[in-house]
Structure formats: structure tokens, C-alpha cells
Amino acid sequence: MNLRGIIFDMDNTLFDFVEAKIVACTEVVSFLGAGDPGELFEYFRRETHGFENPENIKDYLFDNGLDPIQNYQRCVTIYETHKIDHIRLYPDVRETLEELNEIGLPLGIVTDANSNNARKRLEKTGLEKLVQSLTAHDMTGAKKPDHAPFKYALESMKLNASETLFVGDSLRRDIAPSKELGMMTAYAAYGDRNSAKDRTSGEYKPDRTLNNFREVLEIVRELK
């Protein structure tokens, strides 16, 4: 393989987004003085609104008799503030991306977050200048495992699938579609906090399994 570029998933591949969301849910429940953070977090896992949408909070308030009319906007503010504040990079992410930049490999991100939310997270973690391409949900109107976001990223980076490594934490939403398109894949097992549904990739198995982010460099050194 002639490796010419790497595309990463963002949440739970570069940083622990699940933990940040759980902290944010805990702060919301603390403000309300009632409820359960784990239960609120599970509302975001439902298909109803999706993992990003704060409307999940409104549903939670309504279902638990917690006055959504009075509490909703304040809860959203608390949630969004603490979600961003508590994002933490996995070990060696910044250093590894810096080394990849020095090597000269173009780096991209494909995420189901909207571009505004994605940029906030990248700015919070200081990664915005280390990644040259961002493909977000509002740019294609499609979410993974649809092929459209992956194709958009490849086209924007002027890469062929056969010369690209994709790194992600979801077997179903990251590994399977990127393999279908012909990319080499690395499964970020260290960050996989997905539901059981997203922990299967059918017939498509990752080419590599990562126990930590820095192992990306080992793949690059083998292929360069």
C-alpha cells in the first residue's frame, strides 16, 4: 500500500466524548435535583433525535415530569457548557498528529457532528491546526455508515481509497463502510464505548486493532 493520507473519526477516537457527555448529564441532573445521569445519557443513544441533539433533554424532562417548559433552555446551556469543558484527548494524540504533520501526511476527519460543533471540539482540544480536512454531517446530509461522508472526505483531500488509512472506534459506522470503499482500516478499540449495535462490522474486519492512539505511527512507518 502506498499510504498518502489518513482520515480519522473524531469522537472517542481522538478524545473521550462519552465521558464528557456523562459529566454534562450529571451536571444537568444536579441542577434539576432529580433524575439519573445514566438514564439521561441513554436518551442520546436513541434513534429518535440522534447522539448530538439536545432535544433528547426535552424528552427526558417530559418523561420524568421535570417541567420541560421551565427547565429546558437552562438544562441545554448547562449540558453544552460542561460537555465542551470536559473533553479530554486520549494520551499521545496531539504528539502523534504533530509527528504525522512533520512526515507530511494530509490528515482529515469524518464526523456525524455538525461542522459548528466539530470545530468547537477541535478548538477545545487544540487540534484544529493539525487537521487539514473536516467532513461534518451538514456538509453531506448523510451520517455514517453511509458512504457519502467518506467519499466527500476522499475527494476533498484528493485521495484514492486504496491509498488511505481510516481510523475509527465503531466497527459498524467506521470500519465497515471504509473497508467497503477500499480503505485500509484501524479499529480504535481503546475508545470503543459504543452500544452493542455498533460493535459489529459483519463480514468486514479491521486490518489493524489499536490499543492506543500512538500505534497509528507504527502502521505509518510500516507503509511509508
mmCIF file of C-alpha atoms in Angstrom:
data_model
loop_
_atom_site.group_PDB
_atom_site.id
_atom_site.type_symbol
_atom_site.label_atom_id
_atom_site.label_comp_id
_atom_site.label_asym_id
_atom_site.label_seq_id
_atom_site.Cartn_x
_atom_site.Cartn_y
_atom_site.Cartn_z
ATOM 1 C CA MET A 1 0.000 0.000 0.000
ATOM 2 C CA ASN A 2 1.246 3.472 -0.911
ATOM 3 C CA LEU A 3 -0.098 5.460 2.043
ATOM 4 C CA ARG A 4 -0.844 9.068 1.088
ATOM 5 C CA GLY A 5 -3.315 10.193 3.761
ATOM 6 C CA ILE A 6 -5.167 9.336 6.984
ATOM 7 C CA ILE A 7 -8.788 10.042 7.870
ATOM 8 C CA PHE A 8 -9.951 9.838 11.475
ATOM 9 C CA ASP A 9 -13.282 9.601 13.169
ATOM 10 C CA MET A 10 -13.364 12.306 15.845
ATOM 11 C CA ASP A 11 -15.424 11.454 18.961
ATOM 12 C CA ASN A 12 -13.993 8.578 21.017
ATOM 13 C CA THR A 13 -11.152 8.186 18.537
ATOM 14 C CA LEU A 14 -9.276 11.408 19.303
ATOM 15 C CA PHE A 15 -10.868 12.119 22.687
ATOM 16 C CA ASP A 16 -13.284 10.588 25.178
ATOM 17 C CA PHE A 17 -16.562 12.185 24.158
ATOM 18 C CA VAL A 18 -18.758 9.703 26.011
ATOM 19 C CA GLU A 19 -17.170 10.656 29.330
ATOM 20 C CA ALA A 20 -17.650 14.360 28.553
ATOM 21 C CA LYS A 21 -21.337 13.744 27.815
ATOM 22 C CA ILE A 22 -21.798 11.715 31.001
ATOM 23 C CA VAL A 23 -20.288 14.548 33.060
ATOM 24 C CA ALA A 24 -22.611 17.002 31.293
ATOM 25 C CA CYS A 25 -25.631 14.790 32.043
ATOM 26 C CA THR A 26 -24.542 14.594 35.684
ATOM 27 C CA GLU A 27 -24.461 18.394 35.893
ATOM 28 C CA VAL A 28 -27.942 18.639 34.382
ATOM 29 C CA VAL A 29 -29.341 16.170 36.916
ATOM 30 C CA SER A 30 -27.585 18.044 39.719
ATOM 31 C CA PHE A 31 -29.262 21.275 38.600
ATOM 32 C CA LEU A 32 -32.656 19.577 38.472
ATOM 33 C CA GLY A 33 -32.182 17.932 41.854
ATOM 34 C CA ALA A 34 -33.805 14.798 40.473
ATOM 35 C CA GLY A 35 -33.250 12.099 37.878
ATOM 36 C CA ASP A 36 -30.385 9.842 36.891
ATOM 37 C CA PRO A 37 -27.368 10.831 34.732
ATOM 38 C CA GLY A 38 -27.068 7.385 33.171
ATOM 39 C CA GLU A 39 -30.713 7.400 32.154
ATOM 40 C CA LEU A 40 -30.351 10.864 30.591
ATOM 41 C CA PHE A 41 -27.259 9.770 28.672
ATOM 42 C CA GLU A 42 -29.127 6.780 27.246
ATOM 43 C CA TYR A 43 -31.659 9.197 25.709
ATOM 44 C CA PHE A 44 -28.829 10.374 23.433
ATOM 45 C CA ARG A 45 -28.236 6.822 22.228
ATOM 46 C CA ARG A 46 -31.771 6.504 20.871
ATOM 47 C CA GLU A 47 -32.527 6.873 17.176
ATOM 48 C CA THR A 48 -35.250 9.458 17.895
ATOM 49 C CA HIS A 49 -33.129 12.624 17.631
ATOM 50 C CA GLY A 50 -29.587 11.289 17.367
ATOM 51 C CA PHE A 51 -26.479 11.475 19.549
ATOM 52 C CA GLU A 52 -25.953 15.227 19.061
ATOM 53 C CA ASN A 53 -29.428 16.680 19.503
ATOM 54 C CA PRO A 54 -30.329 18.480 22.775
ATOM 55 C CA GLU A 55 -33.988 17.661 22.079
ATOM 56 C CA ASN A 56 -33.146 14.442 23.919
ATOM 57 C CA ILE A 57 -33.023 16.526 27.093
ATOM 58 C CA LYS A 58 -36.531 17.840 26.460
ATOM 59 C CA ASP A 59 -37.827 14.287 26.059
ATOM 60 C CA TYR A 60 -36.105 13.252 29.279
ATOM 61 C CA LEU A 61 -37.641 16.177 31.182
ATOM 62 C CA PHE A 62 -41.098 15.449 29.820
ATOM 63 C CA ASP A 63 -40.923 11.708 30.515
ATOM 64 C CA ASN A 64 -39.797 12.310 34.107
ATOM 65 C CA GLY A 65 -42.247 15.104 34.914
ATOM 66 C CA LEU A 66 -39.450 17.672 35.305
ATOM 67 C CA ASP A 67 -41.194 20.688 33.710
ATOM 68 C CA PRO A 68 -39.586 20.991 30.267
ATOM 69 C CA ILE A 69 -41.072 24.448 29.680
ATOM 70 C CA GLN A 70 -39.302 25.945 32.693
ATOM 71 C CA ASN A 71 -36.107 23.873 32.706
ATOM 72 C CA TYR A 72 -35.242 23.037 29.107
ATOM 73 C CA GLN A 73 -33.176 26.039 27.993
ATOM 74 C CA ARG A 74 -31.213 26.181 31.244
ATOM 75 C CA CYS A 75 -30.506 22.441 31.047
ATOM 76 C CA VAL A 76 -29.267 22.754 27.456
ATOM 77 C CA THR A 77 -26.890 25.563 28.457
ATOM 78 C CA ILE A 78 -25.521 23.515 31.360
ATOM 79 C CA TYR A 79 -25.184 20.435 29.183
ATOM 80 C CA GLU A 80 -23.410 22.142 26.283
ATOM 81 C CA THR A 81 -21.040 24.064 28.552
ATOM 82 C CA HIS A 82 -19.904 21.052 30.567
ATOM 83 C CA LYS A 83 -19.758 18.768 27.511
ATOM 84 C CA ILE A 84 -17.134 21.003 25.893
ATOM 85 C CA ASP A 85 -15.312 21.799 29.140
ATOM 86 C CA HIS A 86 -14.738 18.127 29.954
ATOM 87 C CA ILE A 87 -13.438 16.881 26.605
ATOM 88 C CA ARG A 88 -10.014 15.291 27.153
ATOM 89 C CA LEU A 89 -7.660 13.994 24.480
ATOM 90 C CA TYR A 90 -6.529 10.409 24.708
ATOM 91 C CA PRO A 91 -2.821 10.026 25.567
ATOM 92 C CA ASP A 92 -0.360 10.927 22.785
ATOM 93 C CA VAL A 93 -2.995 12.198 20.333
ATOM 94 C CA ARG A 94 -1.537 15.682 19.897
ATOM 95 C CA GLU A 95 2.043 14.431 19.740
ATOM 96 C CA THR A 96 1.139 11.746 17.198
ATOM 97 C CA LEU A 97 -0.724 14.169 14.948
ATOM 98 C CA GLU A 98 2.220 16.566 15.140
ATOM 99 C CA GLU A 99 4.571 13.791 14.008
ATOM 100 C CA LEU A 100 2.231 12.875 11.166
ATOM 101 C CA ASN A 101 2.230 16.532 10.112
ATOM 102 C CA GLU A 102 6.023 16.506 10.116
ATOM 103 C CA ILE A 103 6.014 13.415 7.919
ATOM 104 C CA GLY A 104 3.802 15.330 5.520
ATOM 105 C CA LEU A 105 0.731 13.089 5.512
ATOM 106 C CA PRO A 106 -2.531 15.015 4.998
ATOM 107 C CA LEU A 107 -4.975 14.349 7.841
ATOM 108 C CA GLY A 108 -8.762 14.521 7.733
ATOM 109 C CA ILE A 109 -11.773 13.947 9.972
ATOM 110 C CA VAL A 110 -15.163 12.433 9.187
ATOM 111 C CA THR A 111 -17.754 13.029 11.901
ATOM 112 C CA ASP A 112 -21.507 12.846 12.345
ATOM 113 C CA ALA A 113 -21.366 16.113 14.301
ATOM 114 C CA ASN A 114 -22.332 19.318 12.523
ATOM 115 C CA SER A 115 -19.374 21.467 11.483
ATOM 116 C CA ASN A 116 -20.003 24.105 14.159
ATOM 117 C CA ASN A 117 -19.961 21.530 16.957
ATOM 118 C CA ALA A 118 -16.986 19.719 15.443
ATOM 119 C CA ARG A 119 -14.927 22.913 15.232
ATOM 120 C CA LYS A 120 -15.730 23.764 18.865
ATOM 121 C CA ARG A 121 -14.359 20.380 19.947
ATOM 122 C CA LEU A 122 -11.256 20.690 17.801
ATOM 123 C CA GLU A 123 -10.593 24.189 19.142
ATOM 124 C CA LYS A 124 -11.099 22.998 22.723
ATOM 125 C CA THR A 125 -8.525 20.237 22.239
ATOM 126 C CA GLY A 126 -6.140 22.381 20.197
ATOM 127 C CA LEU A 127 -6.280 20.066 17.183
ATOM 128 C CA GLU A 128 -7.804 22.447 14.639
ATOM 129 C CA LYS A 129 -4.433 23.365 13.102
ATOM 130 C CA LEU A 130 -3.210 19.769 12.912
ATOM 131 C CA VAL A 131 -6.017 18.506 10.691
ATOM 132 C CA GLN A 132 -6.305 19.724 7.121
ATOM 133 C CA SER A 133 -9.801 18.464 6.225
ATOM 134 C CA LEU A 134 -13.111 18.260 8.109
ATOM 135 C CA THR A 135 -16.183 16.439 6.803
ATOM 136 C CA ALA A 136 -19.215 17.010 9.028
ATOM 137 C CA HIS A 137 -22.850 15.953 8.811
ATOM 138 C CA ASP A 138 -24.148 19.276 7.468
ATOM 139 C CA MET A 139 -21.711 19.109 4.539
ATOM 140 C CA THR A 140 -23.202 15.927 3.056
ATOM 141 C CA GLY A 141 -26.567 15.477 4.777
ATOM 142 C CA ALA A 142 -25.598 11.866 5.480
ATOM 143 C CA LYS A 143 -24.347 10.055 8.536
ATOM 144 C CA LYS A 144 -22.045 7.076 8.822
ATOM 145 C CA PRO A 145 -22.177 4.239 7.805
ATOM 146 C CA ASP A 146 -23.479 5.900 4.609
ATOM 147 C CA HIS A 147 -20.644 6.118 2.078
ATOM 148 C CA ALA A 148 -21.278 9.783 1.258
ATOM 149 C CA PRO A 149 -19.206 11.345 4.091
ATOM 150 C CA PHE A 150 -16.253 9.058 3.347
ATOM 151 C CA LYS A 151 -16.369 9.837 -0.378
ATOM 152 C CA TYR A 152 -16.630 13.556 0.341
ATOM 153 C CA ALA A 153 -13.537 13.404 2.542
ATOM 154 C CA LEU A 154 -11.543 11.467 -0.038
ATOM 155 C CA GLU A 155 -12.499 13.893 -2.786
ATOM 156 C CA SER A 156 -11.742 16.977 -0.683
ATOM 157 C CA MET A 157 -8.312 15.557 0.195
ATOM 158 C CA LYS A 158 -7.674 14.377 -3.394
ATOM 159 C CA LEU A 159 -7.042 10.839 -2.187
ATOM 160 C CA ASN A 160 -7.932 7.430 -3.570
ATOM 161 C CA ALA A 161 -9.440 4.962 -1.117
ATOM 162 C CA SER A 162 -6.665 2.451 -1.813
ATOM 163 C CA GLU A 163 -4.017 4.888 -0.552
ATOM 164 C CA THR A 164 -5.884 5.996 2.586
ATOM 165 C CA LEU A 165 -5.976 4.719 6.170
ATOM 166 C CA PHE A 166 -9.201 5.212 8.140
ATOM 167 C CA VAL A 167 -9.102 5.159 11.959
ATOM 168 C CA GLY A 168 -12.309 4.884 13.991
ATOM 169 C CA ASP A 169 -13.864 3.412 17.132
ATOM 170 C CA SER A 170 -17.066 1.979 15.630
ATOM 171 C CA LEU A 171 -16.932 -1.300 13.743
ATOM 172 C CA ARG A 172 -20.312 -0.687 12.094
ATOM 173 C CA ARG A 173 -20.113 3.050 11.355
ATOM 174 C CA ASP A 174 -16.370 3.458 10.707
ATOM 175 C CA ILE A 175 -14.669 0.194 9.811
ATOM 176 C CA ALA A 176 -17.317 -1.486 7.626
ATOM 177 C CA PRO A 177 -18.029 1.456 5.271
ATOM 178 C CA SER A 178 -14.385 2.466 4.876
ATOM 179 C CA LYS A 179 -13.497 -1.164 4.088
ATOM 180 C CA GLU A 180 -16.335 -1.317 1.564
ATOM 181 C CA LEU A 181 -14.793 1.666 -0.207
ATOM 182 C CA GLY A 182 -11.345 0.064 -0.274
ATOM 183 C CA MET A 183 -9.546 1.877 2.513
ATOM 184 C CA MET A 184 -7.171 0.281 4.980
ATOM 185 C CA THR A 185 -8.739 0.374 8.438
ATOM 186 C CA ALA A 186 -7.537 0.654 12.019
ATOM 187 C CA TYR A 187 -10.073 -0.015 14.773
ATOM 188 C CA ALA A 188 -9.598 2.297 17.771
ATOM 189 C CA ALA A 189 -10.544 -0.352 20.340
ATOM 190 C CA TYR A 190 -9.233 1.844 23.188
ATOM 191 C CA GLY A 191 -12.112 4.292 22.572
ATOM 192 C CA ASP A 192 -14.975 1.941 21.760
ATOM 193 C CA ARG A 193 -17.779 2.764 24.177
ATOM 194 C CA ASN A 194 -20.473 2.105 21.605
ATOM 195 C CA SER A 195 -23.706 0.224 22.057
ATOM 196 C CA ALA A 196 -23.764 -3.429 21.002
ATOM 197 C CA LYS A 197 -25.297 -2.456 17.646
ATOM 198 C CA ASP A 198 -22.166 -0.539 16.641
ATOM 199 C CA ARG A 199 -19.734 -3.245 17.762
ATOM 200 C CA THR A 200 -20.230 -5.458 14.749
ATOM 201 C CA SER A 201 -18.983 -4.926 11.218
ATOM 202 C CA GLY A 202 -20.448 -8.012 9.596
ATOM 203 C CA GLU A 203 -18.032 -9.583 7.140
ATOM 204 C CA TYR A 204 -15.683 -6.588 7.278
ATOM 205 C CA LYS A 205 -12.875 -6.925 9.793
ATOM 206 C CA PRO A 206 -10.372 -4.171 10.596
ATOM 207 C CA ASP A 207 -6.882 -4.509 9.168
ATOM 208 C CA ARG A 208 -5.429 -3.415 12.487
ATOM 209 C CA THR A 209 -6.680 -3.049 16.047
ATOM 210 C CA LEU A 210 -5.255 -0.181 18.093
ATOM 211 C CA ASN A 211 -4.734 -0.437 21.844
ATOM 212 C CA ASN A 212 -3.598 3.193 21.969
ATOM 213 C CA PHE A 213 -3.504 6.109 19.554
ATOM 214 C CA ARG A 214 0.252 6.149 19.100
ATOM 215 C CA GLU A 215 0.105 2.785 17.343
ATOM 216 C CA VAL A 216 -1.046 4.733 14.276
ATOM 217 C CA LEU A 217 2.604 5.730 13.850
ATOM 218 C CA GLU A 218 3.651 2.077 13.747
ATOM 219 C CA ILE A 219 1.288 1.494 10.813
ATOM 220 C CA VAL A 220 2.597 4.563 9.016
ATOM 221 C CA ARG A 221 6.225 3.507 9.458
ATOM 222 C CA GLU A 222 5.449 0.065 8.030
ATOM 223 C CA LEU A 223 3.737 1.538 4.979
ATOM 224 C CA LYS A 224 5.980 4.503 4.191
#
